[in-house]
Amino acid sequence: MSCSDGPADRAPQLLAIIGGTGFGEYAGLTNITPAIVDTPYGTAYLERGLLHQVPLVFLPRHGQPASFPPHRVNYRANIAALTQLGVSQILAITAVGSVDTQLPAGAIVMPDQVIDYTHGRAQTFYDDEIHHIDFTYPYTPALRTELAAAVVTLCERDPLMVFRPRGVYGCTQGPRLETAAEISRMARDGCTIVGMTAMPEATLAREKGVEYAGLSVVVNAGAGINDQAVDLDGITAVMVEGMGRIRQALSIFVERRYQVGGPV
Ligand code: HPA
């Protein structure tokens, strides 16, 4: 993938980063102001802060301290709170398992598609009126291009890094991990990675007209891929390293976007 020159023709926007498992706090933000925001759907915890002197919002998806499992995250309150603050773009960070057997632990994937296997989640702001959204491309193409350029820059500095600029995120209900048969089915469906939180988050962002892109760190092989049980103990080290890389990529993204500091 070639690097873009950045969004010269796009107006600066208020950016939010939604952090997932392993990314519940954002080391590197300064001037942090925490807030609990009331919305018609409940409350959301978030932090306003500066990254390279640029204002942005950080929202830990599972709460602070992390207490809401994926099926109980209040996705509507989270997205509504961000839009109430004027956020117009979201970068969503997730930890995932691999479905594609070629993906090693530690790889970073920027999904371009989703298959939703969840059920029973509050998944729309339009429960009381008929309102359809186009969701052909669940992740915003222009934002993905800009984000990919930042990750590619990081790859150029770190030859050990594996980056896939597209992939299908299969979103399962959790909180249990999948069976081997479920992962086989997801592979046949065309999934690249499996996680529990992309949906309904991406839908709700689209309903609010907020641009949305994601970066996922592969922290384990999907169930059955290695002919053995998922190694839950091995996840932490991979996660720490992967989330460190995500932080660096976001730093490059913000520096380039707002043309702060020296050349990136
Ligand atoms: N399945 C679902 N969600 C996940 C996984 C997985 O294997 N790993 C991290 N999040």
mmCIF file of C-alpha atoms and ligand atoms in Angstrom:
data_model
loop_
_atom_site.group_PDB
_atom_site.id
_atom_site.type_symbol
_atom_site.label_atom_id
_atom_site.label_comp_id
_atom_site.label_asym_id
_atom_site.label_seq_id
_atom_site.Cartn_x
_atom_site.Cartn_y
_atom_site.Cartn_z
ATOM 1 C CA MET A 1 0.000 0.000 0.000
ATOM 2 C CA SER A 2 1.369 3.428 -0.898
ATOM 3 C CA CYS A 3 1.514 6.246 1.636
ATOM 4 C CA SER A 4 -0.884 9.161 1.263
ATOM 5 C CA ASP A 5 0.216 12.754 1.662
ATOM 6 C CA GLY A 6 -2.475 13.286 4.256
ATOM 7 C CA PRO A 7 -5.803 15.006 4.179
ATOM 8 C CA ALA A 8 -4.798 18.401 2.826
ATOM 9 C CA ASP A 9 -8.276 18.891 1.360
ATOM 10 C CA ARG A 10 -10.146 17.716 4.453
ATOM 11 C CA ALA A 11 -11.071 20.034 7.309
ATOM 12 C CA PRO A 12 -9.509 19.285 10.721
ATOM 13 C CA GLN A 13 -11.889 17.252 12.782
ATOM 14 C CA LEU A 14 -12.240 16.370 16.440
ATOM 15 C CA LEU A 15 -10.836 12.882 16.703
ATOM 16 C CA ALA A 16 -11.713 10.234 19.257
ATOM 17 C CA ILE A 17 -9.801 7.071 20.019
ATOM 18 C CA ILE A 18 -11.813 4.220 21.466
ATOM 19 C CA GLY A 19 -9.501 1.896 23.355
ATOM 20 C CA GLY A 20 -10.288 -1.753 23.915
ATOM 21 C CA THR A 21 -8.797 -4.610 25.910
ATOM 22 C CA GLY A 22 -5.131 -3.830 26.596
ATOM 23 C CA PHE A 23 -5.680 -0.213 25.624
ATOM 24 C CA GLY A 24 -7.760 1.006 28.544
ATOM 25 C CA GLU A 25 -5.578 4.011 29.162
ATOM 26 C CA TYR A 26 -3.708 6.204 26.764
ATOM 27 C CA ALA A 27 -0.155 6.783 27.943
ATOM 28 C CA GLY A 28 1.106 9.851 26.159
ATOM 29 C CA LEU A 29 -1.937 12.078 26.431
ATOM 30 C CA THR A 30 -1.325 15.269 28.376
ATOM 31 C CA ASN A 31 -3.656 17.757 30.054
ATOM 32 C CA ILE A 32 -6.154 14.984 30.680
ATOM 33 C CA THR A 33 -9.624 15.969 31.850
ATOM 34 C CA PRO A 34 -11.767 12.965 32.734
ATOM 35 C CA ALA A 35 -15.532 13.268 32.367
ATOM 36 C CA ILE A 36 -18.643 11.221 32.870
ATOM 37 C CA VAL A 37 -21.004 12.275 30.119
ATOM 38 C CA ASP A 38 -24.782 11.880 30.469
ATOM 39 C CA THR A 39 -26.613 10.771 27.353
ATOM 40 C CA PRO A 40 -30.195 9.645 26.693
ATOM 41 C CA TYR A 41 -28.797 6.078 26.719
ATOM 42 C CA GLY A 42 -26.871 6.213 29.989
ATOM 43 C CA THR A 43 -23.476 7.549 30.999
ATOM 44 C CA ALA A 44 -20.084 7.177 29.358
ATOM 45 C CA TYR A 45 -16.623 7.703 30.810
ATOM 46 C CA LEU A 46 -14.124 9.494 28.600
ATOM 47 C CA GLU A 47 -11.063 11.696 28.781
ATOM 48 C CA ARG A 48 -10.265 14.838 26.883
ATOM 49 C CA GLY A 49 -6.568 15.391 26.420
ATOM 50 C CA LEU A 50 -3.787 16.530 24.134
ATOM 51 C CA LEU A 51 -1.621 14.421 21.877
ATOM 52 C CA HIS A 52 1.216 16.460 20.354
ATOM 53 C CA GLN A 53 -0.730 19.488 21.637
ATOM 54 C CA VAL A 54 -3.739 18.470 19.525
ATOM 55 C CA PRO A 55 -7.042 18.116 21.423
ATOM 56 C CA LEU A 56 -8.622 14.719 21.188
ATOM 57 C CA VAL A 57 -10.929 12.454 23.129
ATOM 58 C CA PHE A 58 -10.054 9.045 24.514
ATOM 59 C CA LEU A 59 -12.837 6.659 25.478
ATOM 60 C CA PRO A 60 -12.007 3.312 27.123
ATOM 61 C CA ARG A 61 -14.707 1.076 25.661
ATOM 62 C CA HIS A 62 -15.002 -1.200 28.688
ATOM 63 C CA GLY A 63 -15.167 1.682 31.204
ATOM 64 C CA GLN A 64 -12.619 2.938 33.724
ATOM 65 C CA PRO A 65 -11.700 0.714 35.485
ATOM 66 C CA ALA A 66 -12.579 -1.810 32.794
ATOM 67 C CA SER A 67 -15.730 -3.555 34.004
ATOM 68 C CA PHE A 68 -18.157 -3.977 31.098
ATOM 69 C CA PRO A 69 -17.648 -7.197 29.126
ATOM 70 C CA PRO A 70 -18.154 -6.920 25.347
ATOM 71 C CA HIS A 71 -21.833 -7.922 25.396
ATOM 72 C CA ARG A 72 -22.584 -5.385 28.149
ATOM 73 C CA VAL A 73 -20.698 -2.369 26.848
ATOM 74 C CA ASN A 74 -23.126 0.535 26.483
ATOM 75 C CA TYR A 75 -22.209 1.194 22.864
ATOM 76 C CA ARG A 76 -25.030 3.704 22.402
ATOM 77 C CA ALA A 77 -23.972 5.800 25.382
ATOM 78 C CA ASN A 78 -20.331 5.711 24.229
ATOM 79 C CA ILE A 79 -21.102 6.901 20.693
ATOM 80 C CA ALA A 80 -23.732 9.401 21.821
ATOM 81 C CA ALA A 81 -21.293 10.901 24.353
ATOM 82 C CA LEU A 82 -18.640 11.340 21.677
ATOM 83 C CA THR A 83 -21.040 13.043 19.290
ATOM 84 C CA GLN A 84 -22.297 15.314 22.085
ATOM 85 C CA LEU A 85 -18.694 16.542 22.420
ATOM 86 C CA GLY A 86 -18.485 17.216 18.683
ATOM 87 C CA VAL A 87 -16.389 14.203 17.695
ATOM 88 C CA SER A 88 -16.608 13.583 13.959
ATOM 89 C CA GLN A 89 -14.044 10.804 13.521
ATOM 90 C CA ILE A 90 -13.344 7.675 15.552
ATOM 91 C CA LEU A 91 -10.338 5.374 15.504
ATOM 92 C CA ALA A 92 -11.395 2.147 17.206
ATOM 93 C CA ILE A 93 -8.756 -0.127 18.715
ATOM 94 C CA THR A 94 -9.527 -3.791 19.329
ATOM 95 C CA ALA A 95 -7.766 -6.983 20.385
ATOM 96 C CA VAL A 96 -8.734 -9.937 18.193
ATOM 97 C CA GLY A 97 -8.020 -13.572 17.408
ATOM 98 C CA SER A 98 -6.917 -14.713 13.979
ATOM 99 C CA VAL A 99 -9.199 -16.613 11.625
ATOM 100 C CA ASP A 100 -6.860 -16.401 8.653
ATOM 101 C CA THR A 101 -4.217 -19.028 9.474
ATOM 102 C CA GLN A 102 -1.490 -16.917 7.857
ATOM 103 C CA LEU A 103 -1.822 -14.136 10.452
ATOM 104 C CA PRO A 104 0.752 -14.362 13.263
ATOM 105 C CA ALA A 105 0.141 -13.175 16.805
ATOM 106 C CA GLY A 106 1.173 -9.535 17.017
ATOM 107 C CA ALA A 107 -0.034 -8.675 13.507
ATOM 108 C CA ILE A 108 -2.022 -5.501 13.049
ATOM 109 C CA VAL A 109 -5.094 -5.575 10.823
ATOM 110 C CA MET A 110 -7.101 -2.602 9.602
ATOM 111 C CA PRO A 111 -10.470 -4.177 8.766
ATOM 112 C CA ASP A 112 -12.521 -2.963 5.829
ATOM 113 C CA GLN A 113 -15.531 -5.221 6.360
ATOM 114 C CA VAL A 114 -17.573 -6.729 9.178
ATOM 115 C CA ILE A 115 -19.745 -9.786 9.630
ATOM 116 C CA ASP A 116 -21.985 -9.460 12.663
ATOM 117 C CA TYR A 117 -22.559 -12.631 14.689
ATOM 118 C CA THR A 118 -23.781 -10.817 17.795
ATOM 119 C CA HIS A 119 -27.318 -10.907 19.135
ATOM 120 C CA GLY A 120 -29.422 -9.041 21.623
ATOM 121 C CA ARG A 121 -27.264 -5.906 21.710
ATOM 122 C CA ALA A 122 -28.871 -2.463 21.554
ATOM 123 C CA GLN A 123 -27.721 -1.793 18.026
ATOM 124 C CA THR A 124 -29.504 1.319 16.793
ATOM 125 C CA PHE A 125 -30.472 4.855 17.770
ATOM 126 C CA TYR A 126 -33.653 4.366 15.700
ATOM 127 C CA ASP A 127 -35.810 2.037 17.775
ATOM 128 C CA ASP A 128 -38.926 4.172 17.448
ATOM 129 C CA GLU A 129 -38.837 5.258 13.827
ATOM 130 C CA ILE A 130 -38.066 3.698 10.476
ATOM 131 C CA HIS A 131 -34.601 4.783 9.457
ATOM 132 C CA HIS A 132 -32.135 2.823 7.333
ATOM 133 C CA ILE A 133 -28.472 3.598 6.804
ATOM 134 C CA ASP A 134 -26.180 2.509 3.992
ATOM 135 C CA PHE A 135 -23.573 0.195 5.501
ATOM 136 C CA THR A 136 -21.973 -1.285 2.391
ATOM 137 C CA TYR A 137 -18.581 -0.084 3.568
ATOM 138 C CA PRO A 138 -18.741 -0.056 7.378
ATOM 139 C CA TYR A 139 -15.337 1.589 7.767
ATOM 140 C CA THR A 140 -14.817 5.057 6.247
ATOM 141 C CA PRO A 141 -12.565 4.672 3.181
ATOM 142 C CA ALA A 142 -10.803 8.064 3.361
ATOM 143 C CA LEU A 143 -10.077 7.701 7.074
ATOM 144 C CA ARG A 144 -8.760 4.172 6.478
ATOM 145 C CA THR A 145 -6.414 5.441 3.780
ATOM 146 C CA GLU A 146 -5.028 8.089 6.095
ATOM 147 C CA LEU A 147 -4.645 5.643 8.979
ATOM 148 C CA ALA A 148 -2.988 3.031 6.785
ATOM 149 C CA ALA A 149 -0.396 5.578 5.719
ATOM 150 C CA ALA A 150 0.568 6.105 9.365
ATOM 151 C CA VAL A 151 0.860 2.369 9.990
ATOM 152 C CA VAL A 152 2.905 1.899 6.828
ATOM 153 C CA THR A 153 5.326 4.565 8.073
ATOM 154 C CA LEU A 154 5.697 2.596 11.287
ATOM 155 C CA CYS A 155 6.249 -0.640 9.312
ATOM 156 C CA GLU A 156 9.072 1.049 7.435
ATOM 157 C CA ARG A 157 10.767 1.701 10.787
ATOM 158 C CA ASP A 158 10.019 -1.746 12.205
ATOM 159 C CA PRO A 159 10.615 -4.526 9.677
ATOM 160 C CA LEU A 160 9.328 -7.182 12.101
ATOM 161 C CA MET A 161 5.871 -5.673 12.069
ATOM 162 C CA VAL A 162 3.115 -7.455 10.123
ATOM 163 C CA PHE A 163 0.334 -5.190 8.826
ATOM 164 C CA ARG A 164 -2.721 -6.120 6.796
ATOM 165 C CA PRO A 165 -4.446 -3.025 5.416
ATOM 166 C CA ARG A 166 -7.749 -4.846 4.910
ATOM 167 C CA GLY A 167 -9.676 -7.751 6.343
ATOM 168 C CA VAL A 168 -13.081 -8.954 7.471
ATOM 169 C CA TYR A 169 -13.808 -8.564 11.192
ATOM 170 C CA GLY A 170 -16.153 -11.287 12.428
ATOM 171 C CA CYS A 171 -17.833 -9.942 15.555
ATOM 172 C CA THR A 172 -18.983 -12.617 17.997
ATOM 173 C CA GLN A 173 -21.173 -12.239 21.045
ATOM 174 C CA GLY A 174 -18.807 -13.420 23.755
ATOM 175 C CA PRO A 175 -17.835 -13.307 26.463
ATOM 176 C CA ARG A 176 -16.748 -16.889 25.827
ATOM 177 C CA LEU A 177 -14.296 -17.501 23.012
ATOM 178 C CA GLU A 178 -15.450 -19.495 19.993
ATOM 179 C CA THR A 179 -15.503 -23.219 19.347
ATOM 180 C CA ALA A 180 -13.188 -24.675 16.699
ATOM 181 C CA ALA A 181 -16.244 -25.309 14.497
ATOM 182 C CA GLU A 182 -17.333 -21.681 14.794
ATOM 183 C CA ILE A 183 -13.903 -20.465 13.714
ATOM 184 C CA SER A 184 -13.984 -22.918 10.750
ATOM 185 C CA ARG A 185 -17.354 -21.529 9.762
ATOM 186 C CA MET A 186 -16.075 -17.976 10.075
ATOM 187 C CA ALA A 187 -13.155 -18.868 7.800
ATOM 188 C CA ARG A 188 -15.615 -20.234 5.228
ATOM 189 C CA ASP A 189 -17.629 -17.025 5.596
ATOM 190 C CA GLY A 190 -14.523 -15.045 4.647
ATOM 191 C CA CYS A 191 -13.545 -13.638 8.057
ATOM 192 C CA THR A 192 -9.928 -12.636 8.623
ATOM 193 C CA ILE A 193 -10.108 -11.895 12.345
ATOM 194 C CA VAL A 194 -12.497 -12.471 15.233
ATOM 195 C CA GLY A 195 -13.357 -10.046 18.015
ATOM 196 C CA MET A 196 -16.319 -9.066 20.157
ATOM 197 C CA THR A 197 -16.650 -5.300 19.999
ATOM 198 C CA ALA A 198 -16.765 -3.896 16.450
ATOM 199 C CA MET A 199 -20.531 -4.237 16.444
ATOM 200 C CA PRO A 200 -22.758 -2.386 17.026
ATOM 201 C CA GLU A 201 -20.103 0.305 17.540
ATOM 202 C CA ALA A 202 -19.476 0.766 13.805
ATOM 203 C CA THR A 203 -23.204 0.872 13.033
ATOM 204 C CA LEU A 204 -23.919 3.459 15.690
ATOM 205 C CA ALA A 205 -21.087 5.674 14.467
ATOM 206 C CA ARG A 206 -22.547 5.506 10.957
ATOM 207 C CA GLU A 207 -26.023 6.332 12.261
ATOM 208 C CA LYS A 208 -24.574 9.484 13.833
ATOM 209 C CA GLY A 209 -22.644 10.357 10.652
ATOM 210 C CA VAL A 210 -19.286 9.886 12.398
ATOM 211 C CA GLU A 211 -16.374 8.566 10.333
ATOM 212 C CA TYR A 212 -15.011 5.308 11.716
ATOM 213 C CA ALA A 213 -11.854 3.255 11.151
ATOM 214 C CA GLY A 214 -10.266 0.509 13.209
ATOM 215 C CA LEU A 215 -6.973 -1.104 14.053
ATOM 216 C CA SER A 216 -6.941 -4.598 15.502
ATOM 217 C CA VAL A 217 -4.074 -6.390 17.198
ATOM 218 C CA VAL A 218 -4.044 -10.176 16.757
ATOM 219 C CA VAL A 219 -3.404 -11.497 20.260
ATOM 220 C CA ASN A 220 -4.106 -15.209 19.724
ATOM 221 C CA ALA A 221 -4.816 -17.799 17.071
ATOM 222 C CA GLY A 222 -8.554 -18.436 16.738
ATOM 223 C CA ALA A 223 -9.976 -21.535 18.417
ATOM 224 C CA GLY A 224 -8.823 -24.760 16.817
ATOM 225 C CA ILE A 225 -6.299 -23.165 14.476
ATOM 226 C CA ASN A 226 -3.354 -24.692 16.308
ATOM 227 C CA ASP A 227 -5.225 -27.908 17.145
ATOM 228 C CA GLN A 228 -5.124 -26.898 20.783
ATOM 229 C CA ALA A 229 -6.993 -24.715 23.269
ATOM 230 C CA VAL A 230 -6.532 -20.937 23.053
ATOM 231 C CA ASP A 231 -3.540 -19.923 25.151
ATOM 232 C CA LEU A 232 -5.131 -17.233 27.311
ATOM 233 C CA ASP A 233 -1.965 -16.814 29.402
ATOM 234 C CA GLY A 234 0.110 -16.062 26.321
ATOM 235 C CA ILE A 235 -2.146 -13.191 25.260
ATOM 236 C CA THR A 236 -0.857 -10.522 27.637
ATOM 237 C CA ALA A 237 2.690 -10.188 26.308
ATOM 238 C CA VAL A 238 1.520 -10.036 22.696
ATOM 239 C CA MET A 239 -1.090 -7.491 23.654
ATOM 240 C CA VAL A 240 1.388 -5.184 25.388
ATOM 241 C CA GLU A 241 3.711 -5.176 22.386
ATOM 242 C CA GLY A 242 0.882 -4.810 19.862
ATOM 243 C CA MET A 243 -0.820 -1.980 21.712
ATOM 244 C CA GLY A 244 2.547 -0.215 21.967
ATOM 245 C CA ARG A 245 2.750 -0.308 18.185
ATOM 246 C CA ILE A 246 -0.799 0.989 17.879
ATOM 247 C CA ARG A 247 0.130 3.904 20.130
ATOM 248 C CA GLN A 248 3.066 4.724 17.872
ATOM 249 C CA ALA A 249 0.876 4.522 14.779
ATOM 250 C CA LEU A 250 -1.680 6.860 16.329
ATOM 251 C CA SER A 251 1.085 9.263 17.250
ATOM 252 C CA ILE A 252 2.284 9.332 13.639
ATOM 253 C CA PHE A 253 -1.305 9.743 12.447
ATOM 254 C CA VAL A 254 -1.877 12.792 14.649
ATOM 255 C CA GLU A 255 1.528 14.361 13.905
ATOM 256 C CA ARG A 256 0.943 14.030 10.182
ATOM 257 C CA ARG A 257 -2.706 15.041 10.250
ATOM 258 C CA TYR A 258 -2.079 18.244 12.169
ATOM 259 C CA GLN A 259 1.439 18.801 10.868
ATOM 260 C CA VAL A 260 2.895 19.205 14.329
ATOM 261 C CA GLY A 261 6.506 18.601 15.292
ATOM 262 C CA GLY A 262 9.163 17.665 12.770
ATOM 263 C CA PRO A 263 8.896 15.354 9.787
ATOM 264 C CA VAL A 264 7.331 11.964 10.615
HETATM 265 N N1 HPA B 1 -12.187 -14.474 19.816
HETATM 266 C C1 HPA B 1 -12.985 -13.420 20.053
HETATM 267 N N2 HPA B 1 -12.529 -12.280 20.549
HETATM 268 C C2 HPA B 1 -11.221 -12.169 20.809
HETATM 269 C C3 HPA B 1 -10.339 -13.251 20.582
HETATM 270 C C4 HPA B 1 -10.845 -14.466 20.054
HETATM 271 O O1 HPA B 1 -10.136 -15.468 19.834
HETATM 272 N N3 HPA B 1 -9.111 -12.821 20.957
HETATM 273 C C5 HPA B 1 -9.245 -11.538 21.385
HETATM 274 N N4 HPA B 1 -10.523 -11.150 21.286
#
